[in-house]
Amino acid sequence: MSTLATSDAPLDVLAIAAHRDDVEQTCGGTLLKMAQRGRRTGILDLTQGEMGTRGTAEERAREAADAAKILRVSWRQALDIPDGRVENNFENRLKVARVIREQRPRVVILPYWEGRHPDHYTASTLGYEACFLAGLAKLDFSAVEASGLPEDLTAGRRQDSRQDAGTTRLPPHRPFKVIYATLYYDVRPTFVVDITELFETRFQALMAYKSQFSDQEAGKDLFPVQAEIRARIEAIARFYGLLGGVTYAEPFLQKEVGLVEDLTLIPVKSI
Ligand SMILES: [Zn+2]
């Protein structure tokens, strides 16, 4: 996968989510926007999608790599946490913390901490606590080093060499900023990112998951047809766009307050 070969430079933005295709739905346009601005972006999927009604984990791996190319992501990897059973335990926190130390992201995007799907809201607290752990100098990774390497879609060779070096020697790292992608949950975002120019490409990234989104017999009572999916995704993007005074946007929440230097430069019209 040479087009996705990575350097050893830290990631500017790492999006973490429970399932392959979550990031494409919640913050794919934002990742693409960052990549267009020259930022290095990455995606960590916690599971490999083996519980899906449609398609196999292998198909979803290929589709995830295709989607990553469309979103111009520099790095993408899937951990081996069981699909449908994402648990916030120490072993899983260590697995995510290892990735944080390897990739050294400045910004981490997590799912919002409430939601319908337990994997989604569990991924949120698991991700946050892993970011915290990754900064502890005396963290012991031996519990996960025995369990083998996660599946790597973009940087297999580099991953092998890193393992040889021993992850325990990776220096501690904590992201500067943790933000939450709120699109799966009905909560008011604290900011939105304008993806008007990127909406079509983001939609194509989602449609790269052909096993999930092409019209087919398997699971047709569970899955809406493609035209309906597009209408829903467009309606949601338009709603958040409206909140920001643009056509299409993706919603986020930060726990911290905003810091302002110049009142005349605050975006989004009040009246
Ligand atoms: Zn999901």
mmCIF file of N, CA, C and O and ligand atoms in Angstrom, residues 17-23 25-26 47 60 83 116-117 119-120 184, ligand 1:
data_model
loop_
_atom_site.group_PDB
_atom_site.id
_atom_site.type_symbol
_atom_site.label_atom_id
_atom_site.label_comp_id
_atom_site.label_asym_id
_atom_site.label_seq_id
_atom_site.Cartn_x
_atom_site.Cartn_y
_atom_site.Cartn_z
ATOM 1 N N ALA A 17 -12.194 5.385 16.761
ATOM 2 C CA ALA A 17 -13.608 5.004 16.785
ATOM 3 C C ALA A 17 -13.737 3.496 16.928
ATOM 4 O O ALA A 17 -12.772 2.753 16.725
ATOM 5 N N ALA A 18 -14.938 3.049 17.296
ATOM 6 C CA ALA A 18 -15.150 1.634 17.568
ATOM 7 C C ALA A 18 -15.095 0.794 16.297
ATOM 8 O O ALA A 18 -14.458 -0.263 16.264
ATOM 9 N N HIS A 19 -15.770 1.249 15.256
ATOM 10 C CA HIS A 19 -15.961 0.415 14.062
ATOM 11 C C HIS A 19 -15.437 1.080 12.810
ATOM 12 O O HIS A 19 -15.505 2.307 12.674
ATOM 13 N N ARG A 20 -14.959 0.258 11.894
ATOM 14 C CA ARG A 20 -14.647 0.753 10.560
ATOM 15 C C ARG A 20 -15.923 1.348 9.982
ATOM 16 O O ARG A 20 -16.979 0.732 10.070
ATOM 17 N N ASP A 21 -15.818 2.511 9.454
ATOM 18 C CA ASP A 21 -16.870 3.362 8.853
ATOM 19 C C ASP A 21 -17.480 4.364 9.855
ATOM 20 O O ASP A 21 -18.189 5.271 9.436
ATOM 21 N N ASP A 22 -17.173 4.254 11.145
ATOM 22 C CA ASP A 22 -17.639 5.279 12.104
ATOM 23 C C ASP A 22 -17.011 6.632 11.797
ATOM 24 O O ASP A 22 -17.695 7.655 11.754
ATOM 25 N N VAL A 23 -15.689 6.624 11.604
ATOM 26 C CA VAL A 23 -14.985 7.885 11.349
ATOM 27 C C VAL A 23 -15.476 8.526 10.052
ATOM 28 O O VAL A 23 -15.669 9.745 9.985
ATOM 29 N N GLN A 25 -18.341 8.467 8.903
ATOM 30 C CA GLN A 25 -19.660 9.073 9.123
ATOM 31 C C GLN A 25 -19.606 10.295 10.030
ATOM 32 O O GLN A 25 -20.403 11.211 9.879
ATOM 33 N N THR A 26 -18.683 10.280 11.008
ATOM 34 C CA THR A 26 -18.741 11.333 12.027
ATOM 35 C C THR A 26 -17.758 12.484 11.797
ATOM 36 O O THR A 26 -18.051 13.614 12.164
ATOM 37 N N THR A 47 -12.027 -2.099 16.453
ATOM 38 C CA THR A 47 -12.449 -3.462 16.107
ATOM 39 C C THR A 47 -12.298 -3.679 14.607
ATOM 40 O O THR A 47 -12.083 -2.734 13.847
ATOM 41 N N ARG A 60 -14.043 -5.785 4.947
ATOM 42 C CA ARG A 60 -14.087 -4.465 5.581
ATOM 43 C C ARG A 60 -12.687 -3.869 5.692
ATOM 44 O O ARG A 60 -12.527 -2.659 5.640
ATOM 45 N N ASP A 83 -15.474 -7.079 18.161
ATOM 46 C CA ASP A 83 -16.581 -6.264 17.665
ATOM 47 C C ASP A 83 -17.831 -6.569 18.498
ATOM 48 O O ASP A 83 -18.155 -7.735 18.733
ATOM 49 N N ARG A 116 -26.341 5.308 21.571
ATOM 50 C CA ARG A 116 -27.178 4.111 21.537
ATOM 51 C C ARG A 116 -26.305 2.852 21.595
ATOM 52 O O ARG A 116 -26.603 1.895 22.294
ATOM 53 N N HIS A 117 -25.221 2.854 20.813
ATOM 54 C CA HIS A 117 -24.405 1.646 20.698
ATOM 55 C C HIS A 117 -23.349 1.623 21.818
ATOM 56 O O HIS A 117 -22.530 2.541 21.910
ATOM 57 N N ASP A 119 -20.595 0.065 22.106
ATOM 58 C CA ASP A 119 -19.217 0.184 21.598
ATOM 59 C C ASP A 119 -18.827 1.646 21.404
ATOM 60 O O ASP A 119 -17.678 2.026 21.635
ATOM 61 N N HIS A 120 -19.772 2.478 20.949
ATOM 62 C CA HIS A 120 -19.453 3.883 20.671
ATOM 63 C C HIS A 120 -19.144 4.634 21.962
ATOM 64 O O HIS A 120 -18.112 5.294 22.069
ATOM 65 N N TYR A 184 -23.280 11.073 16.173
ATOM 66 C CA TYR A 184 -24.159 9.935 16.480
ATOM 67 C C TYR A 184 -25.145 10.223 17.616
ATOM 68 O O TYR A 184 -25.977 9.391 17.922
HETATM 69 ZN ZN ZN B 1 -20.154 2.101 14.833
#
